[in-house]
Amino acid sequence: MCESGYTDLFINVQGTVFPCTPSIDSEFVAGNALTESLSSIWENSPLLNWFRTEAVTVCEREPCKSCTLNPICGGGCRLAALQLTGDATSLDPACPVVAAYTEEN
């Protein structure tokens, strides 16, 4: 399951806060730890709050909705979805269940 906004953060040497290590140098920027407190970023970042709310709605769409791995996977990686489709809210195309579903439909 994507832990961005729940347990993960990455801060680079310039103080830029990203939701996870793979998101370094992506458009996923939560704030800057040199100009604002880390607790403020954690609690108030629209991006981190997006991960906690809207990002998980991908699980409500098929094939994720019916997948037995849904409670573990949580809809896959939002960064992979963004990089592979251009849309962070799309299904994770790196998932074999999603790939099989896409081929069938």
XYZ file of N, CA, C and O in Angstrom:
420
model
N 0.837 -1.185 0.000
C 0.000 0.000 0.000
C 0.879 1.245 0.000
O 1.922 1.277 0.642
N 0.458 2.246 -0.695
C 1.191 3.507 -0.728
C 1.149 4.134 0.667
O 0.092 4.339 1.242
N 2.310 4.407 1.189
C 2.393 4.966 2.543
C 2.611 6.475 2.541
O 2.758 7.086 3.599
N 2.598 7.078 1.358
C 2.750 8.527 1.264
C 1.611 9.217 2.011
O 0.446 8.900 1.813
N 1.968 10.146 2.852
C 0.974 10.863 3.632
C 0.551 10.149 4.903
O -0.191 10.688 5.704
N 1.018 8.905 5.058
C 0.701 8.126 6.260
C 1.935 7.898 7.118
O 1.929 8.161 8.308
N 2.991 7.374 6.498
C 4.212 7.079 7.249
C 5.478 7.568 6.558
O 6.526 7.607 7.173
N 5.389 7.908 5.274
C 6.582 8.239 4.502
C 6.716 9.716 4.196
O 5.721 10.415 3.993
N 7.962 10.145 4.124
C 8.367 11.469 3.644
C 9.795 11.344 3.146
O 10.533 10.468 3.584
N 10.184 12.238 2.273
C 11.584 12.343 1.888
C 11.914 13.821 1.813
O 11.162 14.610 1.244
N 13.026 14.201 2.395
C 13.473 15.598 2.366
C 14.840 15.622 1.697
O 15.771 14.969 2.166
N 14.970 16.394 0.605
C 16.277 16.475 -0.045
C 17.132 17.552 0.627
O 16.676 18.226 1.562
N 18.352 17.734 0.173
C 19.279 18.657 0.832
C 18.854 20.115 0.704
O 19.301 20.953 1.489
N 17.987 20.413 -0.251
C 17.458 21.783 -0.372
C 16.246 22.006 0.528
O 15.682 23.088 0.547
N 15.850 20.978 1.273
C 14.716 21.081 2.186
C 13.385 20.754 1.550
O 12.351 20.791 2.217
N 13.384 20.435 0.266
C 12.133 20.111 -0.413
C 11.588 18.789 0.126
O 12.304 17.807 0.219
N 10.319 18.807 0.483
C 9.665 17.642 1.077
C 8.831 16.937 0.001
O 7.980 17.556 -0.639
N 9.114 15.667 -0.185
C 8.381 14.832 -1.125
C 7.631 13.768 -0.327
O 8.061 13.375 0.753
N 6.537 13.235 -0.854
C 5.761 12.241 -0.112
C 6.444 10.882 0.023
O 6.118 10.123 0.927
N 7.406 10.579 -0.863
C 8.104 9.299 -0.794
C 9.424 9.404 -1.561
O 9.611 10.332 -2.348
N 10.300 8.465 -1.351
C 11.592 8.484 -2.017
C 11.466 8.425 -3.538
O 12.144 9.193 -4.232
N 10.616 7.568 -4.117
C 10.527 7.556 -5.582
C 10.019 8.861 -6.192
O 10.196 9.098 -7.379
N 9.395 9.704 -5.399
C 8.839 10.950 -5.944
C 9.853 12.093 -6.024
O 9.507 13.190 -6.448
N 11.108 11.833 -5.663
C 12.144 12.854 -5.740
C 12.189 13.398 -7.164
O 12.173 12.652 -8.132
N 12.234 14.701 -7.278
C 12.298 15.407 -8.556
C 11.028 15.262 -9.393
O 11.048 15.491 -10.597
N 9.920 14.883 -8.772
C 8.641 14.836 -9.478
C 7.859 16.106 -9.127
O 8.324 16.955 -8.376
N 6.671 16.198 -9.661
C 5.809 17.331 -9.336
C 5.166 17.186 -7.952
O 4.508 18.089 -7.473
N 5.372 16.051 -7.302
C 4.830 15.809 -5.968
C 5.699 16.503 -4.920
O 6.558 15.888 -4.302
N 5.460 17.769 -4.683
C 6.206 18.529 -3.680
C 5.222 18.940 -2.585
O 4.215 19.584 -2.853
N 5.536 18.563 -1.348
C 4.647 18.840 -0.222
C 4.986 20.144 0.493
O 4.171 20.676 1.226
N 6.190 20.638 0.316
C 6.606 21.872 0.980
C 8.109 21.946 1.079
O 8.828 21.184 0.425
N 8.574 22.850 1.922
C 10.010 22.994 2.131
C 10.292 23.098 3.630
O 9.805 24.014 4.298
N 11.074 22.164 4.129
C 11.361 22.082 5.562
C 12.280 23.200 6.040
O 12.423 23.398 7.244
N 12.886 23.942 5.121
C 13.732 25.070 5.528
C 12.929 26.339 5.748
O 13.386 27.259 6.417
N 11.719 26.382 5.191
C 10.906 27.592 5.316
C 9.635 27.402 6.139
O 8.965 28.383 6.461
N 9.287 26.161 6.449
C 8.109 25.899 7.276
C 8.356 24.655 8.123
O 9.204 23.837 7.798
N 7.636 24.537 9.198
C 7.877 23.406 10.095
C 7.415 22.106 9.454
O 6.433 22.079 8.698
N 8.125 21.065 9.767
C 7.774 19.751 9.232
C 6.386 19.323 9.709
O 5.616 18.745 8.948
N 6.043 19.640 10.946
C 4.708 19.275 11.446
C 3.619 20.022 10.678
O 2.563 19.462 10.387
N 3.880 21.268 10.315
C 2.910 22.028 9.525
C 2.752 21.427 8.135
O 1.630 21.293 7.622
N 3.865 21.045 7.521
C 3.799 20.395 6.211
C 3.015 19.095 6.320
O 2.119 18.825 5.526
N 3.350 18.283 7.311
C 2.690 16.981 7.497
C 1.189 17.135 7.673
O 0.395 16.397 7.091
N 0.779 18.094 8.463
C -0.637 18.258 8.778
C -1.412 19.060 7.739
O -2.608 18.840 7.561
N -0.758 20.004 7.061
C -1.491 20.949 6.225
C -1.204 20.877 4.726
O -1.859 21.591 3.960
N -0.249 20.093 4.322
C 0.076 20.025 2.899
C -1.112 19.497 2.096
O -1.583 18.387 2.349
N -1.577 20.268 1.125
C -2.650 19.760 0.268
C -2.266 18.452 -0.424
O -3.104 17.567 -0.587
N -0.999 18.322 -0.799
C -0.551 17.104 -1.461
C -0.631 15.896 -0.527
O -1.182 14.856 -0.890
N -0.101 16.027 0.684
C -0.152 14.901 1.622
C -1.593 14.577 1.996
O -1.953 13.409 2.133
N -2.412 15.598 2.132
C -3.829 15.356 2.418
C -4.523 14.700 1.232
O -5.432 13.891 1.418
N -4.086 15.010 0.013
C -4.622 14.354 -1.183
C -4.323 12.861 -1.127
O -5.183 12.041 -1.427
N -3.093 12.502 -0.743
C -2.740 11.096 -0.612
C -3.627 10.392 0.419
O -3.953 9.219 0.273
N -4.015 11.099 1.462
C -4.822 10.508 2.536
C -6.301 10.404 2.168
O -7.047 9.670 2.820
N -6.741 11.166 1.189
C -8.177 11.211 0.876
C -8.446 10.770 -0.565
O -8.821 9.640 -0.805
N -8.237 11.654 -1.505
C -8.617 11.400 -2.890
C -7.823 10.280 -3.563
O -8.357 9.551 -4.388
N -6.554 10.165 -3.253
C -5.718 9.156 -3.916
C -6.219 7.747 -3.670
O -6.086 6.881 -4.530
N -6.802 7.516 -2.530
C -7.272 6.167 -2.205
C -8.579 5.811 -2.922
O -8.976 4.651 -2.920
N -9.224 6.786 -3.558
C -10.479 6.490 -4.251
C -10.267 5.627 -5.488
O -11.225 5.073 -6.015
N -9.017 5.503 -5.939
C -8.745 4.605 -7.069
C -9.181 3.182 -6.720
O -9.575 2.418 -7.596
N -9.165 2.838 -5.455
C -9.575 1.500 -5.001
C -11.063 1.251 -5.209
O -11.511 0.112 -5.137
N -11.811 2.291 -5.459
C -13.250 2.154 -5.638
C -13.629 1.833 -7.082
O -14.793 1.620 -7.381
N -12.632 1.813 -7.973
C -12.869 1.517 -9.386
C -12.386 0.102 -9.706
O -11.479 -0.413 -9.070
N -12.999 -0.494 -10.714
C -12.562 -1.815 -11.169
C -11.260 -1.673 -11.950
O -11.065 -0.673 -12.610
N -10.392 -2.631 -11.863
C -10.481 -3.924 -11.213
C -10.096 -3.886 -9.740
O -10.205 -4.891 -9.051
N -9.637 -2.736 -9.264
C -9.179 -2.646 -7.874
C -10.298 -2.986 -6.886
O -10.063 -3.649 -5.879
N -11.487 -2.522 -7.191
C -12.626 -2.716 -6.285
C -12.858 -4.191 -5.974
O -13.173 -4.546 -4.847
N -12.701 -5.057 -6.968
C -12.966 -6.490 -6.791
C -11.720 -7.300 -6.461
O -11.811 -8.502 -6.235
N -10.580 -6.673 -6.450
C -9.327 -7.398 -6.262
C -9.142 -7.807 -4.796
O -9.320 -6.995 -3.887
N -8.749 -9.049 -4.590
C -8.529 -9.537 -3.228
C -7.295 -8.898 -2.582
O -7.160 -8.933 -1.364
N -6.423 -8.330 -3.398
C -5.223 -7.672 -2.862
C -5.462 -6.203 -2.510
O -4.570 -5.538 -2.000
N -6.639 -5.712 -2.762
C -6.971 -4.312 -2.513
C -6.577 -3.829 -1.109
O -5.969 -2.774 -0.981
N -6.890 -4.585 -0.047
C -6.526 -4.100 1.293
C -5.015 -3.976 1.510
O -4.565 -3.193 2.341
N -4.243 -4.734 0.749
C -2.792 -4.688 0.882
C -2.201 -3.652 -0.067
O -1.352 -2.854 0.299
N -2.672 -3.662 -1.296
C -2.125 -2.828 -2.353
C -2.603 -1.381 -2.258
O -1.833 -0.453 -2.491
N -3.869 -1.199 -1.982
C -4.426 0.139 -1.878
C -4.519 0.887 -3.187
O -4.595 2.101 -3.208
N -4.497 0.179 -4.296
C -4.640 0.841 -5.589
C -3.340 1.133 -6.288
O -3.321 1.772 -7.325
N -2.260 0.706 -5.719
C -0.970 0.870 -6.387
C -0.309 2.210 -6.137
O -0.746 3.002 -5.315
N 0.723 2.431 -6.882
C 1.567 3.610 -6.712
C 1.036 4.782 -7.533
O 0.867 4.672 -8.750
N 0.793 5.880 -6.881
C 0.294 7.072 -7.575
C 1.367 7.673 -8.469
O 1.071 8.228 -9.523
N 2.613 7.563 -8.060
C 3.704 8.089 -8.878
C 3.857 7.260 -10.157
O 4.045 7.816 -11.241
N 3.757 5.945 -10.045
C 3.822 5.094 -11.239
C 2.673 5.433 -12.180
O 2.864 5.533 -13.396
N 1.488 5.626 -11.636
C 0.339 5.996 -12.462
C 0.605 7.325 -13.171
O 0.351 7.457 -14.371
N 1.137 8.292 -12.464
C 1.433 9.592 -13.058
C 2.482 9.469 -14.162
O 2.311 9.991 -15.264
N 3.549 8.762 -13.877
C 4.633 8.655 -14.850
C 4.241 7.848 -16.086
O 4.681 8.152 -17.182
N 3.419 6.831 -15.905
C 3.072 5.964 -17.025
C 1.835 6.410 -17.803
O 1.676 6.048 -18.967
N 0.968 7.197 -17.161
C -0.268 7.612 -17.834
C -0.442 9.122 -17.910
O -1.297 9.597 -18.643
N 0.324 9.852 -17.104
C 0.145 11.295 -17.050
C -0.941 11.728 -16.091
O -1.250 12.901 -15.961
N -1.546 10.773 -15.385
C -2.646 11.054 -14.465
C -2.420 10.306 -13.153
O -2.449 9.072 -13.125
N -2.205 11.044 -12.084
C -1.928 10.430 -10.785
C -3.128 9.684 -10.215
O -2.973 8.866 -9.314
N -4.317 9.932 -10.754
C -5.504 9.255 -10.240
C -5.918 8.073 -11.108
O -6.942 7.453 -10.850
N -5.123 7.758 -12.126
C -5.463 6.613 -12.974
C -5.070 5.308 -12.284
O -4.326 5.302 -11.305
N -5.559 4.221 -12.825
C -5.161 2.913 -12.327
C -3.673 2.735 -12.571
O -3.122 3.244 -13.543
N -3.011 2.015 -11.700
C -1.569 1.791 -11.813
C -1.309 0.775 -12.925
O -1.542 -0.414 -12.751
N -0.807 1.221 -14.081
C -0.600 0.295 -15.189
C 0.517 -0.717 -14.947
O 0.645 -1.689 -15.690
N 1.317 -0.519 -13.913
C 2.361 -1.488 -13.578
C 1.799 -2.711 -12.865
O 2.477 -3.718 -12.732
N 0.555 -2.643 -12.447
C -0.092 -3.758 -11.748
C -0.539 -4.809 -12.752
O -1.231 -4.495 -13.730
N -0.178 -6.081 -12.536
C -0.602 -7.133 -13.471
C -2.121 -7.331 -13.518
O -2.662 -7.696 -14.552
N -2.807 -7.077 -12.421
C -4.273 -7.205 -12.399
C -4.884 -6.127 -13.288
O -5.793 -6.380 -14.076
N -4.370 -4.908 -13.184
C -4.846 -3.799 -14.019
C -4.539 -4.080 -15.486
O -5.372 -3.864 -16.363
N -3.340 -4.582 -15.768
C -2.958 -4.878 -17.154
C -3.882 -5.926 -17.769
O -4.343 -5.763 -18.905
N -4.177 -6.987 -17.029
C -5.072 -8.038 -17.527
C -6.489 -7.472 -17.745
O -7.127 -7.780 -18.753
N -6.959 -6.663 -16.822
C -8.290 -6.056 -16.926
C -8.363 -5.143 -18.146
O -9.357 -5.167 -18.878
N -7.310 -4.378 -18.375
C -7.278 -3.460 -19.507
C -7.301 -4.231 -20.822
O -7.980 -3.821 -21.773
N -6.581 -5.330 -20.897
C -6.585 -6.162 -22.112
C -7.950 -6.746 -22.396
O -8.360 -6.856 -23.547
N -8.670 -7.134 -21.337
C -9.992 -7.756 -21.487
C -11.056 -6.743 -21.889
O -12.066 -7.124 -22.492
N -10.864 -5.501 -21.513
C -11.910 -4.495 -21.745
C -11.482 -3.535 -22.762
O -11.218 -2.935 -23.420
